[in-house]
Coordinates of C-alpha atoms in Angstrom, one line a residue:
Chain A
M1 CA 87.9 121.9 70.5
Y2 CA 87.5 118.3 71.7
T3 CA 84.9 117.0 74.1
E4 CA 86.0 115.6 77.5
K5 CA 85.2 112.1 76.3
V6 CA 87.5 112.5 73.3
M7 CA 90.3 113.8 75.5
D8 CA 89.7 110.9 78.0
H9 CA 90.0 108.3 75.2
F10 CA 93.0 110.1 73.8
Q11 CA 94.8 110.2 77.1
N12 CA 93.7 106.8 78.4
P13 CA 93.1 104.7 75.3
R14 CA 91.3 101.4 75.8
N15 CA 92.4 98.2 74.2
M16 CA 95.6 99.6 72.6
G17 CA 97.8 97.0 71.0
E18 CA 97.4 93.9 68.9
V19 CA 95.4 90.7 69.5
E20 CA 97.7 87.7 69.4
N21 CA 96.9 85.4 66.4
P22 CA 94.0 87.6 65.3
D23 CA 91.0 86.1 63.4
G24 CA 90.5 89.3 61.5
V25 CA 92.6 92.3 60.7
G26 CA 91.4 95.6 59.3
E27 CA 93.9 98.4 58.2
V28 CA 92.6 101.7 57.0
G29 CA 94.1 105.1 56.2
N30 CA 97.4 106.3 54.7
P31 CA 100.5 107.7 56.4
Q32 CA 100.5 110.6 53.8
C33 CA 97.2 111.7 55.3
G34 CA 98.5 111.4 58.8
D35 CA 96.1 108.7 59.9
V36 CA 96.6 104.9 59.8
M37 CA 94.6 102.4 62.0
R38 CA 95.0 98.7 62.4
I39 CA 92.2 96.8 64.2
T40 CA 92.7 93.2 65.2
I41 CA 89.9 90.9 66.4
K42 CA 89.5 87.6 68.1
V43 CA 86.2 85.9 67.4
D44 CA 84.3 83.2 69.3
E45 CA 83.3 81.0 66.4
E46 CA 80.4 79.3 68.2
Q47 CA 78.8 82.5 69.3
D48 CA 79.9 84.6 66.3
R49 CA 81.0 87.1 68.9
I50 CA 84.0 89.5 69.2
D51 CA 85.8 88.3 72.2
D52 CA 88.7 90.6 72.0
V53 CA 89.5 93.6 69.9
K54 CA 92.6 95.9 69.9
F55 CA 93.8 98.9 67.9
K56 CA 97.0 100.5 66.9
T57 CA 96.7 104.0 65.5
L58 CA 99.0 106.7 64.0
G59 CA 97.1 110.0 63.9
C60 CA 95.7 113.0 65.6
G61 CA 93.7 113.1 68.8
A62 CA 90.4 112.3 67.1
A63 CA 92.0 109.3 65.3
I64 CA 93.2 107.8 68.5
A65 CA 90.0 108.5 70.5
T66 CA 87.8 107.0 67.8
S67 CA 90.0 103.9 67.6
S68 CA 89.8 103.5 71.4
M69 CA 86.0 104.1 71.4
V70 CA 85.3 101.6 68.5
T71 CA 87.1 98.8 70.4
E72 CA 85.0 99.6 73.5
L73 CA 81.8 99.5 71.5
A74 CA 82.7 96.3 69.6
K75 CA 84.0 94.2 72.5
G76 CA 81.5 91.4 73.4
K77 CA 79.2 92.2 70.5
T78 CA 78.1 89.6 67.9
L79 CA 79.5 90.3 64.4
D80 CA 76.1 91.3 63.2
E81 CA 75.7 93.8 66.1
A82 CA 79.3 95.1 65.5
Q83 CA 78.5 95.7 61.8
E84 CA 76.0 98.4 63.0
I85 CA 78.9 100.5 64.5
S86 CA 79.2 103.3 61.9
R87 CA 81.3 106.4 61.9
K88 CA 78.3 108.3 63.2
V89 CA 77.8 105.9 66.1
V90 CA 81.5 106.3 67.1
A91 CA 81.3 110.1 66.9
E92 CA 78.1 110.2 68.9
A93 CA 79.5 107.9 71.6
L94 CA 82.4 110.5 72.0
G95 CA 79.9 113.3 72.4
G96 CA 80.7 114.6 68.9
L97 CA 83.8 115.5 66.9
P98 CA 84.9 118.9 65.4
P99 CA 83.4 119.1 61.8
Q100 CA 86.8 118.8 60.1
K101 CA 87.5 115.6 62.0
M102 CA 84.3 113.8 61.1
H103 CA 85.7 113.0 57.7
C104 CA 89.4 112.2 57.9
S105 CA 90.1 111.0 61.4
N106 CA 87.0 109.0 62.0
L107 CA 88.1 105.9 60.2
A108 CA 88.1 103.6 63.1
S109 CA 84.7 102.0 62.3
D110 CA 85.9 101.4 58.8
G111 CA 88.8 99.6 60.3
L112 CA 86.5 97.4 62.4
Q113 CA 84.3 96.6 59.4
K114 CA 87.3 95.6 57.4
A115 CA 88.5 93.3 60.3
I116 CA 85.0 91.7 60.3
E117 CA 85.1 91.3 56.5
D118 CA 88.5 89.8 56.8
Y119 CA 87.3 87.3 59.4
R120 CA 84.3 86.4 57.3
A121 CA 86.4 85.9 54.2
R122 CA 88.9 83.7 56.1
H123 CA 86.0 81.8 57.7
A124 CA 84.3 81.2 54.4
K125 CA 87.6 79.8 53.0
K126 CA 87.9 77.5 56.0
E127 CA 84.4 76.1 55.5
T128 CA 85.0 75.4 51.9
V129 CA 88.2 73.5 52.6
Chain B
M1 CA 97.2 124.1 86.0
K2 CA 100.9 123.8 87.0
N3 CA 103.0 126.6 85.4
A4 CA 103.1 125.9 81.7
I5 CA 106.2 126.1 79.5
F6 CA 105.4 128.3 76.5
L7 CA 107.5 127.3 73.5
D8 CA 105.3 128.8 70.8
N9 CA 106.8 132.3 70.7
A10 CA 106.8 132.5 66.9
A11 CA 103.0 132.6 67.1
T12 CA 103.1 135.3 69.7
T13 CA 105.0 136.6 72.7
R14 CA 104.0 137.8 76.1
A15 CA 104.1 141.6 76.3
D16 CA 107.0 142.8 78.4
P17 CA 105.8 144.3 81.8
E18 CA 107.6 147.6 80.9
V19 CA 105.6 147.7 77.6
I20 CA 102.3 147.2 79.5
D21 CA 103.3 150.0 81.9
A22 CA 104.2 152.3 79.1
M23 CA 100.8 151.7 77.3
E24 CA 98.5 152.0 80.3
P25 CA 98.2 155.9 80.5
W26 CA 97.3 156.0 76.8
L27 CA 94.3 153.8 77.5
S28 CA 93.2 155.8 80.5
E29 CA 93.9 159.5 81.3
K30 CA 95.7 160.2 78.1
F31 CA 93.0 158.8 75.8
G32 CA 93.0 161.6 73.3
S33 CA 93.3 161.2 69.6
P34 CA 96.6 162.5 68.1
A35 CA 94.6 164.1 65.3
T36 CA 93.1 166.8 67.6
L37 CA 94.7 170.1 68.4
Y38 CA 94.1 170.4 72.2
S39 CA 96.8 169.4 74.5
M40 CA 95.7 165.8 75.0
G41 CA 95.9 165.3 71.3
S42 CA 99.3 166.8 70.9
Q43 CA 100.6 164.7 73.8
A44 CA 99.5 161.6 71.9
K45 CA 101.1 162.9 68.7
Q46 CA 104.4 163.4 70.5
A47 CA 104.1 159.9 71.9
I48 CA 103.6 158.4 68.5
D49 CA 106.6 160.4 67.1
A50 CA 108.8 159.1 69.9
A51 CA 107.6 155.5 69.2
R52 CA 108.3 156.0 65.5
Q53 CA 111.9 157.2 66.3
S54 CA 112.4 154.2 68.6
F55 CA 111.3 151.7 66.0
A56 CA 113.3 153.5 63.2
D57 CA 116.4 153.2 65.4
L58 CA 115.8 149.5 65.9
I59 CA 115.9 148.9 62.1
G60 CA 118.4 151.5 61.1
A61 CA 115.8 153.6 59.3
D62 CA 114.9 157.3 59.0
Q63 CA 111.8 157.9 61.1
K64 CA 110.1 159.6 58.2
D65 CA 110.0 156.2 56.4
I66 CA 108.1 154.4 59.2
F67 CA 104.3 153.9 58.9
F68 CA 102.3 152.3 61.6
T69 CA 99.8 149.5 60.7
S70 CA 97.8 146.9 62.5
G71 CA 100.5 144.3 62.1
A72 CA 102.5 142.2 59.6
T73 CA 99.5 140.9 57.8
E74 CA 98.3 144.4 57.0
S75 CA 101.9 145.5 56.1
N76 CA 102.3 142.5 53.8
N77 CA 99.0 143.1 52.1
W78 CA 99.8 146.7 51.7
A79 CA 103.2 146.0 50.2
I80 CA 101.9 143.6 47.6
K81 CA 98.6 145.3 46.7
G82 CA 100.0 148.8 47.1
V83 CA 103.0 148.3 44.8
A84 CA 100.9 146.3 42.3
D85 CA 98.4 149.2 42.1
A86 CA 101.0 151.9 41.8
L87 CA 103.2 150.2 39.2
E88 CA 100.6 148.3 37.1
S89 CA 101.4 150.3 34.0
K90 CA 105.1 149.2 34.3
G91 CA 104.3 145.5 34.5
R92 CA 102.2 142.8 36.1
H93 CA 104.8 140.3 37.4
I94 CA 105.9 139.6 41.0
I95 CA 108.5 137.2 42.3
T96 CA 108.3 135.4 45.6
D97 CA 109.1 131.8 46.9
V98 CA 107.0 128.8 47.7
A99 CA 107.7 128.8 51.5
E100 CA 106.2 132.3 52.3
H101 CA 103.7 133.0 55.0
H102 CA 100.0 133.0 54.0
S103 CA 99.8 136.8 54.4
I104 CA 102.1 137.0 51.4
L105 CA 100.7 134.0 49.4
M106 CA 97.1 134.9 49.7
P107 CA 97.4 138.6 48.5
L108 CA 99.4 137.2 45.6
R109 CA 96.7 134.6 44.7
Y110 CA 94.2 137.5 44.8
L111 CA 96.4 139.4 42.2
E112 CA 96.7 136.3 40.1
K113 CA 93.0 136.1 39.9
K114 CA 93.1 139.6 38.5
G115 CA 95.5 138.6 35.8
W116 CA 98.9 139.1 37.5
E117 CA 101.7 136.6 37.0
V118 CA 103.6 135.4 40.0
T119 CA 106.8 133.4 40.0
Y120 CA 107.2 131.1 43.1
L121 CA 110.9 130.3 43.5
P122 CA 111.7 126.9 45.0
T123 CA 113.9 126.6 48.2
D124 CA 116.6 124.1 48.8
S125 CA 116.1 121.3 51.3
D126 CA 117.0 123.8 54.1
G127 CA 114.5 126.3 53.0
V128 CA 117.0 128.8 51.5
V129 CA 116.1 130.8 48.4
N130 CA 119.0 131.1 45.9
P131 CA 119.7 134.8 45.0
E132 CA 120.8 133.8 41.6
A133 CA 117.4 132.3 41.0
V134 CA 115.9 135.6 41.9
A135 CA 118.2 137.4 39.4
A136 CA 117.2 134.9 36.7
A137 CA 113.5 135.3 37.4
I138 CA 113.5 139.1 37.1
R139 CA 111.9 140.2 33.8
D140 CA 111.2 143.6 32.2
D141 CA 107.7 143.6 33.6
T142 CA 108.7 142.5 37.1
V143 CA 107.6 145.2 39.6
L144 CA 108.2 143.5 43.0
V145 CA 110.2 140.8 44.7
S146 CA 108.9 139.7 48.1
I147 CA 111.0 137.3 50.2
V148 CA 110.6 136.7 54.0
H149 CA 113.6 137.6 56.2
A150 CA 113.3 134.4 58.3
N151 CA 110.7 131.7 58.0
H152 CA 108.2 131.5 60.9
E153 CA 108.1 127.7 60.8
I154 CA 111.6 126.5 60.2
G155 CA 113.5 129.6 61.2
T156 CA 115.7 129.7 58.1
I157 CA 117.2 133.1 57.5
Q158 CA 117.3 134.2 53.8
P159 CA 120.3 135.8 52.1
I160 CA 118.4 139.2 52.0
T161 CA 121.5 141.3 51.5
A162 CA 122.5 139.4 48.4
I163 CA 119.0 139.5 47.0
G164 CA 118.8 143.3 47.8
K165 CA 121.9 143.9 45.7
I166 CA 120.3 142.2 42.7
T167 CA 116.9 144.0 43.0
S168 CA 118.6 147.4 43.4
E169 CA 120.8 146.8 40.4
K170 CA 117.7 145.8 38.3
G171 CA 115.5 148.6 39.7
V172 CA 112.9 146.3 41.1
I173 CA 111.2 147.1 44.4
F174 CA 112.2 144.6 47.2
H175 CA 109.8 143.8 50.0
V176 CA 110.9 141.8 53.1
N177 CA 108.5 140.4 55.7
A178 CA 110.6 140.7 58.8
A179 CA 107.9 139.7 61.3
Q180 CA 110.1 137.0 62.8
T181 CA 113.4 138.9 62.8
V182 CA 112.8 142.5 64.0
G183 CA 113.6 142.6 67.7
H184 CA 115.3 139.2 67.6
I185 CA 118.3 139.5 65.3
P186 CA 120.0 142.7 63.9
V187 CA 117.8 144.2 61.2
D188 CA 119.2 147.2 59.2
V189 CA 117.2 148.3 56.2
N190 CA 120.2 149.9 54.5
H191 CA 122.5 146.9 55.1
L192 CA 119.8 144.6 53.8
G193 CA 119.0 146.8 50.9
V194 CA 115.3 146.6 51.2
D195 CA 112.7 149.0 49.9
L196 CA 109.7 147.8 52.0
L197 CA 109.8 145.9 55.3
S198 CA 106.9 144.5 57.4
S199 CA 107.0 144.1 61.1
S200 CA 104.6 143.2 64.0
A201 CA 105.0 144.3 67.6
H202 CA 103.6 141.2 69.3
K203 CA 106.3 139.0 67.9
F204 CA 108.9 140.9 70.0
Y205 CA 107.2 141.4 73.4
G206 CA 104.9 144.2 72.2
P207 CA 101.1 144.3 72.1
K208 CA 99.0 142.5 69.4
G209 CA 97.2 144.6 66.8
V210 CA 100.0 147.0 65.9
G211 CA 102.9 146.8 63.4
A212 CA 104.8 148.9 61.0
M213 CA 105.9 149.2 57.5
Y214 CA 109.2 150.7 56.4
I215 CA 108.8 152.5 53.0
R216 CA 112.1 153.7 51.6
H217 CA 111.7 157.4 50.5
G218 CA 110.6 157.6 46.9
V219 CA 109.0 154.1 46.6
R220 CA 105.7 154.3 44.9
I221 CA 102.9 152.6 46.8
T222 CA 99.1 153.2 46.9
P223 CA 97.5 153.2 50.3
L224 CA 95.5 150.1 51.4
L225 CA 93.3 152.1 53.7
H226 CA 91.9 155.4 52.4
G227 CA 90.3 157.9 54.8
G228 CA 91.8 160.5 57.1
T229 CA 95.2 162.2 56.8
Q230 CA 97.0 160.0 59.4
E231 CA 100.5 158.7 58.5
K232 CA 101.0 161.3 55.8
K233 CA 97.8 160.2 54.1
R234 CA 99.3 156.8 53.4
R235 CA 97.5 154.8 56.1
A236 CA 94.1 156.2 57.3
G237 CA 92.4 155.5 60.6
T238 CA 92.8 156.9 64.2
H239 CA 96.1 155.9 65.6
N240 CA 96.3 152.9 67.9
V241 CA 98.1 155.1 70.4
P242 CA 98.5 152.6 73.3
G243 CA 99.6 149.9 70.8
I244 CA 102.1 152.3 69.0
V245 CA 103.5 153.4 72.3
G246 CA 103.9 149.8 73.3
M247 CA 105.7 149.0 70.0
G248 CA 108.0 151.9 70.7
K249 CA 108.8 150.6 74.1
A250 CA 109.3 147.1 72.9
S251 CA 111.7 148.5 70.2
E252 CA 113.7 150.4 72.8
I253 CA 114.1 147.3 75.0
A254 CA 115.0 145.1 72.0
R255 CA 117.7 147.5 70.8
H256 CA 119.5 147.0 74.1
S257 CA 118.9 143.4 74.8
L258 CA 118.7 141.8 71.4
E259 CA 122.3 140.7 70.9
A260 CA 122.8 139.1 74.3
E261 CA 119.4 137.4 74.1
A262 CA 120.1 136.1 70.5
T263 CA 123.3 134.5 71.7
R264 CA 121.6 132.9 74.7
L265 CA 118.7 131.6 72.6
A266 CA 121.1 130.2 69.9
G267 CA 122.9 128.3 72.6
L268 CA 119.6 126.8 73.8
R269 CA 118.6 126.0 70.2
N270 CA 121.9 124.2 69.5
H271 CA 121.5 122.3 72.8
I272 CA 118.0 121.1 71.7
F273 CA 119.3 120.0 68.3
D274 CA 122.1 118.0 70.0
W275 CA 119.7 116.6 72.6
V276 CA 117.0 115.4 70.2
E277 CA 119.6 113.9 67.9
G278 CA 121.2 112.0 70.8
N279 CA 118.0 110.9 72.5
I280 CA 115.2 110.4 69.9
D281 CA 115.7 107.9 67.1
D282 CA 114.6 108.6 63.5
I283 CA 114.1 112.3 63.6
R284 CA 114.9 115.0 60.9
I285 CA 115.9 118.5 61.7
N286 CA 113.9 120.9 59.5
G287 CA 115.5 124.2 58.3
H288 CA 119.0 125.4 58.1
R289 CA 121.2 124.4 61.0
T290 CA 123.0 127.8 61.5
E291 CA 121.4 130.4 59.2
R292 CA 118.5 130.3 61.5
L293 CA 116.5 132.3 64.0
P294 CA 118.1 131.9 67.4
G295 CA 114.9 130.8 69.2
N296 CA 113.6 128.4 66.5
V297 CA 113.8 124.6 66.5
N298 CA 111.9 122.4 64.1
F299 CA 112.2 118.6 63.7
S300 CA 110.0 115.8 62.5
I301 CA 109.5 112.6 64.5
E302 CA 109.0 109.7 62.3
G303 CA 105.9 107.4 62.8
I304 CA 103.7 109.8 64.8
E305 CA 101.5 112.8 64.1
G306 CA 101.9 116.3 65.2
E307 CA 98.5 117.1 66.7
S308 CA 98.7 114.1 69.0
I309 CA 102.2 115.2 70.1
M310 CA 100.9 118.7 70.8
L311 CA 97.8 117.6 72.7
S312 CA 99.8 115.1 74.8
L313 CA 102.2 117.9 75.7
S314 CA 99.6 120.5 76.5
Y315 CA 97.3 118.2 78.4
P316 CA 99.6 116.0 80.5
T317 CA 97.9 113.2 82.4
A318 CA 100.1 113.1 85.5
G319 CA 98.8 115.6 88.0
D320 CA 102.2 117.2 88.8
A321 CA 103.3 117.5 85.2
R322 CA 103.8 120.9 83.6
P323 CA 102.0 121.5 80.3
V324 CA 104.3 122.3 77.4
Y325 CA 103.0 124.4 74.5
V326 CA 104.6 123.8 71.0
S327 CA 103.3 123.9 67.5
T328 CA 103.2 121.5 64.5
G329 CA 103.0 121.5 60.7
S330 CA 100.5 118.7 60.7
A331 CA 97.3 119.0 58.5
C332 CA 95.3 118.3 61.6
V333 CA 96.2 121.7 62.9
S334 CA 96.2 123.7 59.7
G335 CA 92.5 123.0 59.2
S336 CA 93.1 121.7 55.7
L337 CA 93.9 118.2 54.5
E338 CA 97.5 119.2 53.6
P339 CA 100.4 119.5 56.0
S340 CA 102.5 122.6 56.1
H341 CA 103.4 123.9 52.6
I342 CA 106.7 125.0 54.0
L343 CA 107.8 121.5 55.1
L344 CA 106.6 120.1 51.8
A345 CA 108.7 122.8 50.0
L346 CA 111.8 121.4 51.7
G347 CA 111.0 118.1 50.0
L348 CA 109.7 116.3 53.1
P349 CA 107.3 113.4 52.5
A350 CA 103.9 114.3 53.9
E351 CA 104.1 111.7 56.7
L352 CA 107.2 113.6 58.1
A353 CA 105.5 116.9 57.7
H354 CA 102.6 115.6 59.7
G355 CA 105.0 114.6 62.5
S356 CA 106.8 117.9 62.8
V357 CA 107.3 119.8 66.1
R358 CA 108.2 123.5 66.3
I359 CA 109.7 124.9 69.4
T360 CA 110.1 128.6 69.5
M361 CA 111.7 130.2 72.5
A362 CA 111.8 133.6 74.0
K363 CA 113.1 135.6 77.0
A364 CA 111.2 133.8 79.7
D365 CA 112.4 130.3 78.7
T366 CA 115.3 128.9 80.7
Q367 CA 117.5 125.9 80.2
E368 CA 115.6 124.1 83.0
D369 CA 112.3 124.6 81.2
V370 CA 113.8 123.5 77.9
D371 CA 115.2 120.4 79.4
Y372 CA 111.9 119.6 81.1
A373 CA 110.2 120.0 77.7
L374 CA 112.7 117.8 75.9
E375 CA 112.3 114.9 78.4
T376 CA 108.5 115.2 78.0
I377 CA 108.7 115.3 74.2
A378 CA 110.9 112.1 74.2
A379 CA 108.4 110.3 76.5
V380 CA 105.4 111.4 74.4
A381 CA 107.2 110.3 71.2
E382 CA 107.9 106.9 72.8
R383 CA 104.3 106.4 73.9
L384 CA 102.8 107.5 70.6
R385 CA 105.2 105.3 68.6
S386 CA 104.2 102.3 70.7
M387 CA 100.7 103.0 69.5
S388 CA 101.6 103.5 65.9
P389 CA 100.9 100.6 63.4
V390 CA 103.5 101.8 61.0
Y391 CA 106.5 102.9 62.9
K392 CA 109.5 100.6 62.8
R393 CA 112.7 101.8 64.5
G394 CA 115.5 102.6 62.1
N395 CA 113.2 102.5 59.1
K396 CA 114.9 105.7 57.9
K397 CA 112.3 107.6 56.1
C398 CA 113.9 110.7 57.6
S399 CA 115.4 112.0 54.4
A400 CA 114.1 114.6 52.0
G401 CA 113.4 114.2 48.3
N402 CA 110.4 111.9 48.4
S403 CA 107.7 114.5 48.0
S404 CA 104.1 113.4 48.4
Q405 CA 101.3 113.4 45.9
G406 CA 98.9 115.2 48.3
C407 CA 96.2 113.6 50.4
D408 CA 92.8 112.6 49.5
C409 CA 91.1 111.3 52.6
E410 CA 88.2 109.8 50.7
A411 CA 90.5 107.8 48.5
A412 CA 92.4 106.7 51.5
S413 CA 89.4 105.5 53.5

C-alpha cells in the first residue's frame, strides 16, 4: 500500500534525532491518535536559512516517512522557501500516500511550520530586547 | 524473500496438505452437484454427509444439527438476523458484549437501526464477560444472547458453560461464535450448553470460504439465504463441495491432533510472555493470562505504534533477515481513526492500544521461529523507541483504567 519511496524513508530515515540547542522546535500530533512529531531546527541568522533540521516521530510508516522527507526538503532552504513545504508537497515528494494517511499521518510539514514559527517568535523577542 | 515466519494465524491458517489432497478430486473429475440424481451427484452428496459427520464429531454434535455456510461471518449474521426474525413477536432485545467481532457487532447495529434494543455488556480488564452480568441483563423480551467463545485479538476464553446454564434456565437462545476455538481447543456443544455455534474452516487448517453453523434441534431460526432446498431448506445455494470436504478433513485431523497441539502451543505462548516481560521494558500483556487460546499472545509496547512495528517486521532491511508477520490493534491498520475496540474495552489508553502486537501461532511454528521473532521484535521496539519523541523508559503508562476520549486528528493537528 506504500510507495517504494515511503518504504525507503521509513526503513532508512534521514535526519532522525534532535538538533542540539535548537533555534526552533515544533511539536504536533497526539499520542492518543498514534502520531506525535517533534521537529528541531538550527537556523543561520545571517542567511535566514535552515542549516540543520532533525525529527523524532512516534507513529505509523507514513508518519515516519513524511517526517524524514520533510527534513530532507527543508535542509538548506531559507525560511521563506521552507514555509512553502506543505502537506501536499511532502506527499508528492514521496510519490503519494494512501488516502487514509493523507490526513492523519501527514503532519510533518505542520511540525516544520511550527518550528519556523517558534524560531521567528524567539527571534522577534531577541530583537526587542 | 527469505522464509517468512507467519505469526498471524488468527487471521487465517495455511490449509493442511492432506486437506488440499482431499479437496482436489471435487474440483476436477468429481465436479458434480450433490443436488443431482446421477452418480456423480450422489457421490458428492455422500462426501458432504461424511464431512458433516466429521465436523459434528469434532464439536460433539448430532450431524443432523450441522449446516454448512460460507464461513463464520455468514454464520454470525445468520444467527443474529435469523433468530431476530423468527422470534420478533416474543421480544426485540439481544445481549452481547463490547469486545465482539465486527461480524457480530455490525448485524446488531443493523437490527438497532430497525428498532431492536441491544445490551453491550462490559468486560473486565482481561476481557472476560461476567456470567452474572448476563443473568442480570436478561429481560422478558430478550430473545438471544451472543458471546464469543474466545476473542480473536486477545485470546481470552469466555465462561461459556456458566453463561449457557443461565440462558437455558431462562429459556433464551444462546449463540456462540467459536471461529477461534473449533479445532484448537476442545469444543462440545452439549458441555458448553449452546444453541447456535459458528465456525470457519480456514481458521483450523481448512480452506477459506466454508464454515458451519450448529443449530440445536428445535431452535427457531429463519434462513438468511432463500432459494433451493439445500441444507434442509435452511441454507440455499449449490454446496461448496470441495470446501466442505476440506472442512471435513480438517475436522478429522483436528480431532486427533488438537490436544497435543494445544499443549505445545500453550507452552510456546507462556514462553513468549516470560520472554517479553524479561526482555522488553514497559510492556503490558493484553487478555487473560491462562484462560486463553493456546496460540494467542497480545501485548502493548509503550511509546511506539503498531503499524510501524508490523512494517518493520515484515520488511526487514538486512538482506539475510527473515520477515515476521504479526498483527496489531493500531488505528493505522483498522482503516479508521480509532484503535481496536477490544483493547479499549479492556480499559487500555488509546496510546497503548496503538502500540499492540498480536502473535498467533499454529502448527508450523517452532520454538526456533518464535525465538527468532522475539529477538527481532525486541530490536524493532528498541529502534522505534529511539525515534519516539514521547517515550521515556519506566514512565509506566502500562496500566489499565485510563480510557481515552477518542481521537480527532483534525483537533490534534
